[in-house]
Amino acid sequence: MLKQLLETTAHIRALDSAAMQAARERQDQLTKPRGSLGQLEELTIKLAGIVGKARPRFPRKAVIVLAADHGIAAEGVSAYPQAVTAQMVLNFLAGGAAINVLARQAGARVVVADMGVASDLPVHPSLIVRKIGYGTHSMQSGPAMSLQEAIKAICAGIDIVEAQVEQGLDLVATGEMGIGNTTAASAIVAAITGSTVADVTGRGTGIDEQGWRHKVASIEQALTVNQPDATDPLDVLAKVGGFEIAGLVGVMLGAAAHQIPVMIDGFISGAAALVATELCPALRSYLIAAHNSVEIGHRVLLEHMELVPLLNLNLRLGEGTGAVIAMQLVDDAVAILDEMATFTEAGVSEKEDQVAG
Amino acid sequence: MLKQLLETTAHIRALDSAAMQAARERQDQLTKPRGSLGQLEELTIKLAGIVGKARPRFPRKAVIVLAADHGIAAEGVSAYPQAVTAQMVLNFLAGGAAINVLARQAGARVVVADMGVASDLPVHPSLIVRKIGYGTHSMQSGPAMSLQEAIKAICAGIDIVEAQVEQGLDLVATGEMGIGNTTAASAIVAAITGSTVADVTGRGTGIDEQGWRHKVASIEQALTVNQPDATDPLDVLAKVGGFEIAGLVGVMLGAAAHQIPVMIDGFISGAAALVATELCPALRSYLIAAHNSVEIGHRVLLEHMELVPLLNLNLRLGEGTGAVIAMQLVDDAVAILDEMATFTEAGVSEKEDQVAG
């Protein structure tokens, strides 16, 4: 399994600078003031570099939603009972959740996988089952999972995205479901960035002040008990992560190995991206930060990765919702690059060299 | 003409509070933590209030792009020659501009009108001609237009949007083209909000530091010469505005009179919204601020109207581009409200009353 992981990371190349240059030159010839489409212009240049084409398009889209439970949920860190993880997976499969609605809007297929829900889910033709366990152990008393399990979960994520690549995939978004997983994400971000737990811990699905203090104390205890090694992202992932977070690490690495850009969603996806980029720094160029979550730790991890989010809509739902919303911005940006007329084509005068007066 | 304006403003009603309450209650029953879709949830409640339905949808969309020239352009306040206004109108009609590409992405039709381009444009089946003049006068030496012309332009805007309503219209975006129109917009915002000219004047299509100082001085001179009355929005509009800006005032008022929400684009559209809301405060509830432009005066006018923008992508193109991009967020938001399953429908547990631990 470690071999699969190493082979995948070895396939992640630097971006294609010739394609990026060609995209930039074309942007500057289109009938608009240079740079006037701001982040959308920058986005097209990055996308060109990822796929190695001057005018890329991304018609085939998927959001990969990984679900798993967390031992820490038993410690009362969430506003919702653990059973909601399984219930929401059924909601995803029935098409009634926010991610289903937003993916339909974006033209993305929803891929749902059980990475370690605490119960056995009914068999469903659309449910991928790659269960690593029935929830992680509580990280308050020891590691959430073994190193072996972490690698197994990452490789499951690689397999899941590669199956999508075989079906045809141009753009992928990451999503997740797991009661308690903002707690795991906060622990990961604190461990890797060295931030204090209070600075990277939010209200999750909606706990009160007392609940928040308890959540912070739980994470601090987990870090004290486990002593994750900040320089070893797999150690951090195994000790204070989750099966769905590990799976997302694999999804990101697997997509980048196939030159597919990855829209990262909110705080949980961001924590997975943090682990994945520490593991393989070349991955960073393949990641598009979809939005800035209400979760305070999200900004910390984006700044650590030097990624600027596209949207800032006060989202805090997860599931991949922000990432699929931002897929429409990708479509807008590349349509501009591909379809707009140039100054020459349209017979429009370019900027005057000297401003009069 | 003044009668048409008065009749239009008289039709702009307060939002439907029963529909807003129904939308809010439904949002709280959907399978997601309350409020977790942030600005998108708030947006649906406002939209429900505008159209008076608990589950509104907006399939029929248009962006109305008004073009006109500005006498002040002769003073060298722009990086582009005045001829670009007419050239870009032809580009809009040929489908090669950014607004055409983005409107196709959003499923919106592009409606182009000549409100006062400095030259006669070739006859084109899709071009609406409501020319008030061949560009405004330079506001540096006197009023840009007469009060009569300002009212005539507003009424033309009302006519233009009402023709679209007759064709079927659920959501409208405002756009514009006019070399020199950031100068007019800055003058309007300074006059109405009382901000200093330097605080509301940006680089437009891309002037340098020297050009910027000249632009600020030109606007200061125009305000000194004309002494617009801050308490009389029509006086401000006539003295330092533009034909396309006045037309957009009419588009906004006309749309709101038909309970159609208005996506306002960047700085120029924002200046029109500022005039329109001063003229008719009830309009404000019908406006959706699409984005926050790079133009520094945009933030000032949005704060004055207490509108929070949806996007912050460093756009500064105009044409309605940001507004049509944000139309997709409207579709996303109302799809959520309309299509998601409730907790009861999906069999998902609601939030626990008390957080354990």
PDB file of N, CA and C in Angstrom, chain B residues 37-105:
ATOM      1  N   LEU B  37     -25.514  27.582   5.557  1.00  0.00           N
ATOM      2  CA  LEU B  37     -25.240  28.060   4.205  1.00  0.00           C
ATOM      3  C   LEU B  37     -25.143  29.588   4.145  1.00  0.00           C
ATOM      4  N   GLY B  38     -24.962  30.190   5.312  1.00  0.00           N
ATOM      5  CA  GLY B  38     -24.554  31.589   5.421  1.00  0.00           C
ATOM      6  C   GLY B  38     -25.336  32.555   4.556  1.00  0.00           C
ATOM      7  N   GLN B  39     -24.608  33.326   3.740  1.00  0.00           N
ATOM      8  CA  GLN B  39     -25.230  34.362   2.922  1.00  0.00           C
ATOM      9  C   GLN B  39     -26.263  33.799   1.946  1.00  0.00           C
ATOM     10  N   LEU B  40     -26.084  32.547   1.533  1.00  0.00           N
ATOM     11  CA  LEU B  40     -27.054  31.981   0.585  1.00  0.00           C
ATOM     12  C   LEU B  40     -28.424  31.821   1.236  1.00  0.00           C
ATOM     13  N   GLU B  41     -28.452  31.474   2.516  1.00  0.00           N
ATOM     14  CA  GLU B  41     -29.739  31.355   3.207  1.00  0.00           C
ATOM     15  C   GLU B  41     -30.410  32.720   3.319  1.00  0.00           C
ATOM     16  N   GLU B  42     -29.638  33.719   3.725  1.00  0.00           N
ATOM     17  CA  GLU B  42     -30.202  35.070   3.839  1.00  0.00           C
ATOM     18  C   GLU B  42     -30.744  35.551   2.493  1.00  0.00           C
ATOM     19  N   LEU B  43     -29.996  35.227   1.448  1.00  0.00           N
ATOM     20  CA  LEU B  43     -30.397  35.635   0.103  1.00  0.00           C
ATOM     21  C   LEU B  43     -31.766  35.052  -0.271  1.00  0.00           C
ATOM     22  N   THR B  44     -31.989  33.783   0.075  1.00  0.00           N
ATOM     23  CA  THR B  44     -33.277  33.171  -0.293  1.00  0.00           C
ATOM     24  C   THR B  44     -34.440  33.850   0.418  1.00  0.00           C
ATOM     25  N   ILE B  45     -34.194  34.287   1.627  1.00  0.00           N
ATOM     26  CA  ILE B  45     -35.277  34.911   2.401  1.00  0.00           C
ATOM     27  C   ILE B  45     -35.635  36.273   1.799  1.00  0.00           C
ATOM     28  N   LYS B  46     -34.604  37.009   1.403  1.00  0.00           N
ATOM     29  CA  LYS B  46     -34.838  38.293   0.728  1.00  0.00           C
ATOM     30  C   LYS B  46     -35.574  38.088  -0.598  1.00  0.00           C
ATOM     31  N   LEU B  47     -35.137  37.097  -1.368  1.00  0.00           N
ATOM     32  CA  LEU B  47     -35.764  36.827  -2.665  1.00  0.00           C
ATOM     33  C   LEU B  47     -37.226  36.418  -2.501  1.00  0.00           C
ATOM     34  N   ALA B  48     -37.496  35.618  -1.473  1.00  0.00           N
ATOM     35  CA  ALA B  48     -38.885  35.222  -1.198  1.00  0.00           C
ATOM     36  C   ALA B  48     -39.726  36.470  -0.930  1.00  0.00           C
ATOM     37  N   GLY B  49     -39.166  37.391  -0.176  1.00  0.00           N
ATOM     38  CA  GLY B  49     -39.882  38.628   0.135  1.00  0.00           C
ATOM     39  C   GLY B  49     -40.116  39.494  -1.090  1.00  0.00           C
ATOM     40  N   ILE B  50     -39.161  39.513  -2.005  1.00  0.00           N
ATOM     41  CA  ILE B  50     -39.302  40.337  -3.212  1.00  0.00           C
ATOM     42  C   ILE B  50     -40.434  39.818  -4.099  1.00  0.00           C
ATOM     43  N   VAL B  51     -40.433  38.514  -4.345  1.00  0.00           N
ATOM     44  CA  VAL B  51     -41.434  37.989  -5.287  1.00  0.00           C
ATOM     45  C   VAL B  51     -42.718  37.529  -4.594  1.00  0.00           C
ATOM     46  N   GLY B  52     -42.692  37.488  -3.258  1.00  0.00           N
ATOM     47  CA  GLY B  52     -43.913  37.105  -2.542  1.00  0.00           C
ATOM     48  C   GLY B  52     -44.245  35.632  -2.616  1.00  0.00           C
ATOM     49  N   LYS B  53     -43.206  34.798  -2.704  1.00  0.00           N
ATOM     50  CA  LYS B  53     -43.400  33.345  -2.742  1.00  0.00           C
ATOM     51  C   LYS B  53     -42.396  32.701  -1.787  1.00  0.00           C
ATOM     52  N   ALA B  54     -42.827  31.631  -1.119  1.00  0.00           N
ATOM     53  CA  ALA B  54     -41.965  30.977  -0.135  1.00  0.00           C
ATOM     54  C   ALA B  54     -40.839  30.184  -0.788  1.00  0.00           C
ATOM     55  N   ARG B  55     -41.072  29.741  -2.023  1.00  0.00           N
ATOM     56  CA  ARG B  55     -40.050  28.953  -2.730  1.00  0.00           C
ATOM     57  C   ARG B  55     -39.875  29.494  -4.138  1.00  0.00           C
ATOM     58  N   PRO B  56     -39.271  30.674  -4.263  1.00  0.00           N
ATOM     59  CA  PRO B  56     -39.153  31.318  -5.584  1.00  0.00           C
ATOM     60  C   PRO B  56     -38.104  30.642  -6.459  1.00  0.00           C
ATOM     61  N   ARG B  57     -38.282  30.716  -7.759  1.00  0.00           N
ATOM     62  CA  ARG B  57     -37.257  30.301  -8.733  1.00  0.00           C
ATOM     63  C   ARG B  57     -37.142  31.416  -9.777  1.00  0.00           C
ATOM     64  N   PHE B  58     -35.989  31.489 -10.455  1.00  0.00           N
ATOM     65  CA  PHE B  58     -35.708  32.611 -11.353  1.00  0.00           C
ATOM     66  C   PHE B  58     -35.160  32.125 -12.696  1.00  0.00           C
ATOM     67  N   PRO B  59     -35.952  31.387 -13.453  1.00  0.00           N
ATOM     68  CA  PRO B  59     -35.417  30.822 -14.702  1.00  0.00           C
ATOM     69  C   PRO B  59     -35.154  31.852 -15.797  1.00  0.00           C
ATOM     70  N   ARG B  60     -35.956  32.906 -15.890  1.00  0.00           N
ATOM     71  CA  ARG B  60     -35.825  33.849 -17.006  1.00  0.00           C
ATOM     72  C   ARG B  60     -34.983  35.051 -16.587  1.00  0.00           C
ATOM     73  N   LYS B  61     -33.806  35.134 -17.155  1.00  0.00           N
ATOM     74  CA  LYS B  61     -32.821  36.131 -16.700  1.00  0.00           C
ATOM     75  C   LYS B  61     -32.383  37.024 -17.856  1.00  0.00           C
ATOM     76  N   ALA B  62     -32.061  38.259 -17.511  1.00  0.00           N
ATOM     77  CA  ALA B  62     -31.497  39.167 -18.514  1.00  0.00           C
ATOM     78  C   ALA B  62     -30.488  40.088 -17.846  1.00  0.00           C
ATOM     79  N   VAL B  63     -29.483  40.464 -18.607  1.00  0.00           N
ATOM     80  CA  VAL B  63     -28.592  41.548 -18.172  1.00  0.00           C
ATOM     81  C   VAL B  63     -28.803  42.699 -19.148  1.00  0.00           C
ATOM     82  N   ILE B  64     -29.089  43.859 -18.591  1.00  0.00           N
ATOM     83  CA  ILE B  64     -29.356  45.035 -19.419  1.00  0.00           C
ATOM     84  C   ILE B  64     -28.105  45.908 -19.408  1.00  0.00           C
ATOM     85  N   VAL B  65     -27.485  46.034 -20.584  1.00  0.00           N
ATOM     86  CA  VAL B  65     -26.209  46.742 -20.710  1.00  0.00           C
ATOM     87  C   VAL B  65     -26.465  48.058 -21.440  1.00  0.00           C
ATOM     88  N   LEU B  66     -26.316  49.157 -20.740  1.00  0.00           N
ATOM     89  CA  LEU B  66     -26.568  50.478 -21.318  1.00  0.00           C
ATOM     90  C   LEU B  66     -25.227  51.159 -21.620  1.00  0.00           C
ATOM     91  N   ALA B  67     -25.141  51.738 -22.808  1.00  0.00           N
ATOM     92  CA  ALA B  67     -23.888  52.373 -23.225  1.00  0.00           C
ATOM     93  C   ALA B  67     -24.098  53.856 -23.485  1.00  0.00           C
ATOM     94  N   ALA B  68     -23.100  54.647 -23.104  1.00  0.00           N
ATOM     95  CA  ALA B  68     -23.148  56.088 -23.399  1.00  0.00           C
ATOM     96  C   ALA B  68     -21.751  56.671 -23.245  1.00  0.00           C
ATOM     97  N   ASP B  69     -21.559  57.813 -23.868  1.00  0.00           N
ATOM     98  CA  ASP B  69     -20.274  58.497 -23.732  1.00  0.00           C
ATOM     99  C   ASP B  69     -20.366  59.683 -22.777  1.00  0.00           C
ATOM    100  N   HIS B  70     -19.157  60.133 -22.394  1.00  0.00           N
ATOM    101  CA  HIS B  70     -19.024  61.148 -21.358  1.00  0.00           C
ATOM    102  C   HIS B  70     -18.138  62.279 -21.846  1.00  0.00           C
ATOM    103  N   GLY B  71     -18.630  63.504 -21.765  1.00  0.00           N
ATOM    104  CA  GLY B  71     -17.843  64.663 -22.169  1.00  0.00           C
ATOM    105  C   GLY B  71     -16.509  64.733 -21.454  1.00  0.00           C
ATOM    106  N   ILE B  72     -16.499  64.283 -20.207  1.00  0.00           N
ATOM    107  CA  ILE B  72     -15.276  64.341 -19.395  1.00  0.00           C
ATOM    108  C   ILE B  72     -14.153  63.490 -19.992  1.00  0.00           C
ATOM    109  N   ALA B  73     -14.515  62.519 -20.853  1.00  0.00           N
ATOM    110  CA  ALA B  73     -13.486  61.650 -21.441  1.00  0.00           C
ATOM    111  C   ALA B  73     -12.467  62.458 -22.242  1.00  0.00           C
ATOM    112  N   ALA B  74     -12.901  63.600 -22.772  1.00  0.00           N
ATOM    113  CA  ALA B  74     -11.987  64.448 -23.543  1.00  0.00           C
ATOM    114  C   ALA B  74     -10.885  65.039 -22.662  1.00  0.00           C
ATOM    115  N   GLU B  75     -11.102  65.003 -21.345  1.00  0.00           N
ATOM    116  CA  GLU B  75     -10.104  65.574 -20.418  1.00  0.00           C
ATOM    117  C   GLU B  75      -9.022  64.557 -20.046  1.00  0.00           C
ATOM    118  N   GLY B  76      -9.035  63.388 -20.677  1.00  0.00           N
ATOM    119  CA  GLY B  76      -7.970  62.422 -20.420  1.00  0.00           C
ATOM    120  C   GLY B  76      -8.067  61.734 -19.076  1.00  0.00           C
ATOM    121  N   VAL B  77      -9.278  61.327 -18.678  1.00  0.00           N
ATOM    122  CA  VAL B  77      -9.438  60.644 -17.394  1.00  0.00           C
ATOM    123  C   VAL B  77      -9.410  59.122 -17.534  1.00  0.00           C
ATOM    124  N   SER B  78      -9.373  58.629 -18.773  1.00  0.00           N
ATOM    125  CA  SER B  78      -9.401  57.182 -18.989  1.00  0.00           C
ATOM    126  C   SER B  78      -8.152  56.699 -19.716  1.00  0.00           C
ATOM    127  N   ALA B  79      -7.862  55.414 -19.557  1.00  0.00           N
ATOM    128  CA  ALA B  79      -6.721  54.820 -20.254  1.00  0.00           C
ATOM    129  C   ALA B  79      -7.078  54.448 -21.698  1.00  0.00           C
ATOM    130  N   TYR B  80      -8.360  54.510 -22.052  1.00  0.00           N
ATOM    131  CA  TYR B  80      -8.795  54.099 -23.390  1.00  0.00           C
ATOM    132  C   TYR B  80      -9.420  55.281 -24.139  1.00  0.00           C
ATOM    133  N   PRO B  81      -9.321  55.287 -25.480  1.00  0.00           N
ATOM    134  CA  PRO B  81      -9.959  56.359 -26.259  1.00  0.00           C
ATOM    135  C   PRO B  81     -11.479  56.205 -26.265  1.00  0.00           C
ATOM    136  N   GLN B  82     -12.184  57.332 -26.477  1.00  0.00           N
ATOM    137  CA  GLN B  82     -13.644  57.327 -26.424  1.00  0.00           C
ATOM    138  C   GLN B  82     -14.263  56.366 -27.443  1.00  0.00           C
ATOM    139  N   ALA B  83     -13.592  56.168 -28.565  1.00  0.00           N
ATOM    140  CA  ALA B  83     -14.121  55.283 -29.617  1.00  0.00           C
ATOM    141  C   ALA B  83     -14.398  53.870 -29.109  1.00  0.00           C
ATOM    142  N   VAL B  84     -13.746  53.504 -28.006  1.00  0.00           N
ATOM    143  CA  VAL B  84     -13.922  52.150 -27.466  1.00  0.00           C
ATOM    144  C   VAL B  84     -15.367  51.902 -27.025  1.00  0.00           C
ATOM    145  N   THR B  85     -16.070  52.943 -26.595  1.00  0.00           N
ATOM    146  CA  THR B  85     -17.476  52.742 -26.197  1.00  0.00           C
ATOM    147  C   THR B  85     -18.269  52.127 -27.357  1.00  0.00           C
ATOM    148  N   ALA B  86     -18.202  52.773 -28.503  1.00  0.00           N
ATOM    149  CA  ALA B  86     -18.944  52.263 -29.675  1.00  0.00           C
ATOM    150  C   ALA B  86     -18.398  50.905 -30.127  1.00  0.00           C
ATOM    151  N   GLN B  87     -17.079  50.758 -30.110  1.00  0.00           N
ATOM    152  CA  GLN B  87     -16.477  49.483 -30.521  1.00  0.00           C
ATOM    153  C   GLN B  87     -16.947  48.343 -29.621  1.00  0.00           C
ATOM    154  N   MET B  88     -17.043  48.621 -28.331  1.00  0.00           N
ATOM    155  CA  MET B  88     -17.474  47.553 -27.416  1.00  0.00           C
ATOM    156  C   MET B  88     -18.961  47.244 -27.575  1.00  0.00           C
ATOM    157  N   VAL B  89     -19.765  48.235 -27.929  1.00  0.00           N
ATOM    158  CA  VAL B  89     -21.180  47.945 -28.206  1.00  0.00           C
ATOM    159  C   VAL B  89     -21.278  46.951 -29.365  1.00  0.00           C
ATOM    160  N   LEU B  90     -20.470  47.174 -30.395  1.00  0.00           N
ATOM    161  CA  LEU B  90     -20.465  46.227 -31.524  1.00  0.00           C
ATOM    162  C   LEU B  90     -19.988  44.845 -31.068  1.00  0.00           C
ATOM    163  N   ASN B  91     -19.025  44.821 -30.182  1.00  0.00           N
ATOM    164  CA  ASN B  91     -18.538  43.555 -29.621  1.00  0.00           C
ATOM    165  C   ASN B  91     -19.649  42.849 -28.830  1.00  0.00           C
ATOM    166  N   PHE B  92     -20.427  43.623 -28.061  1.00  0.00           N
ATOM    167  CA  PHE B  92     -21.569  43.024 -27.333  1.00  0.00           C
ATOM    168  C   PHE B  92     -22.553  42.404 -28.336  1.00  0.00           C
ATOM    169  N   LEU B  93     -22.826  43.143 -29.413  1.00  0.00           N
ATOM    170  CA  LEU B  93     -23.818  42.675 -30.392  1.00  0.00           C
ATOM    171  C   LEU B  93     -23.320  41.444 -31.145  1.00  0.00           C
ATOM    172  N   ALA B  94     -21.997  41.351 -31.297  1.00  0.00           N
ATOM    173  CA  ALA B  94     -21.409  40.193 -31.982  1.00  0.00           C
ATOM    174  C   ALA B  94     -21.221  39.003 -31.046  1.00  0.00           C
ATOM    175  N   GLY B  95     -21.397  39.235 -29.743  1.00  0.00           N
ATOM    176  CA  GLY B  95     -21.297  38.123 -28.783  1.00  0.00           C
ATOM    177  C   GLY B  95     -19.888  37.814 -28.310  1.00  0.00           C
ATOM    178  N   GLY B  96     -18.929  38.737 -28.530  1.00  0.00           N
ATOM    179  CA  GLY B  96     -17.541  38.422 -28.203  1.00  0.00           C
ATOM    180  C   GLY B  96     -16.998  39.004 -26.915  1.00  0.00           C
ATOM    181  N   ALA B  97     -17.826  39.762 -26.194  1.00  0.00           N
ATOM    182  CA  ALA B  97     -17.331  40.415 -24.973  1.00  0.00           C
ATOM    183  C   ALA B  97     -17.490  39.506 -23.756  1.00  0.00           C
ATOM    184  N   ALA B  98     -16.855  39.891 -22.674  1.00  0.00           N
ATOM    185  CA  ALA B  98     -16.938  39.109 -21.434  1.00  0.00           C
ATOM    186  C   ALA B  98     -18.391  38.931 -21.001  1.00  0.00           C
ATOM    187  N   ILE B  99     -19.192  39.991 -21.123  1.00  0.00           N
ATOM    188  CA  ILE B  99     -20.581  39.872 -20.656  1.00  0.00           C
ATOM    189  C   ILE B  99     -21.346  38.831 -21.470  1.00  0.00           C
ATOM    190  N   ASN B 100     -21.031  38.712 -22.761  1.00  0.00           N
ATOM    191  CA  ASN B 100     -21.708  37.698 -23.575  1.00  0.00           C
ATOM    192  C   ASN B 100     -21.368  36.292 -23.084  1.00  0.00           C
ATOM    193  N   VAL B 101     -20.084  36.069 -22.858  1.00  0.00           N
ATOM    194  CA  VAL B 101     -19.619  34.746 -22.414  1.00  0.00           C
ATOM    195  C   VAL B 101     -20.243  34.389 -21.063  1.00  0.00           C
ATOM    196  N   LEU B 102     -20.176  35.342 -20.134  1.00  0.00           N
ATOM    197  CA  LEU B 102     -20.665  35.055 -18.778  1.00  0.00           C
ATOM    198  C   LEU B 102     -22.191  34.947 -18.731  1.00  0.00           C
ATOM    199  N   ALA B 103     -22.858  35.716 -19.568  1.00  0.00           N
ATOM    200  CA  ALA B 103     -24.325  35.610 -19.618  1.00  0.00           C
ATOM    201  C   ALA B 103     -24.742  34.248 -20.176  1.00  0.00           C
ATOM    202  N   ARG B 104     -24.010  33.741 -21.165  1.00  0.00           N
ATOM    203  CA  ARG B 104     -24.304  32.386 -21.661  1.00  0.00           C
ATOM    204  C   ARG B 104     -24.149  31.378 -20.527  1.00  0.00           C
ATOM    205  N   GLN B 105     -23.081  31.544 -19.742  1.00  0.00           N
ATOM    206  CA  GLN B 105     -22.866  30.633 -18.611  1.00  0.00           C
ATOM    207  C   GLN B 105     -24.033  30.685 -17.617  1.00  0.00           C
TER     208      GLN B 105
END
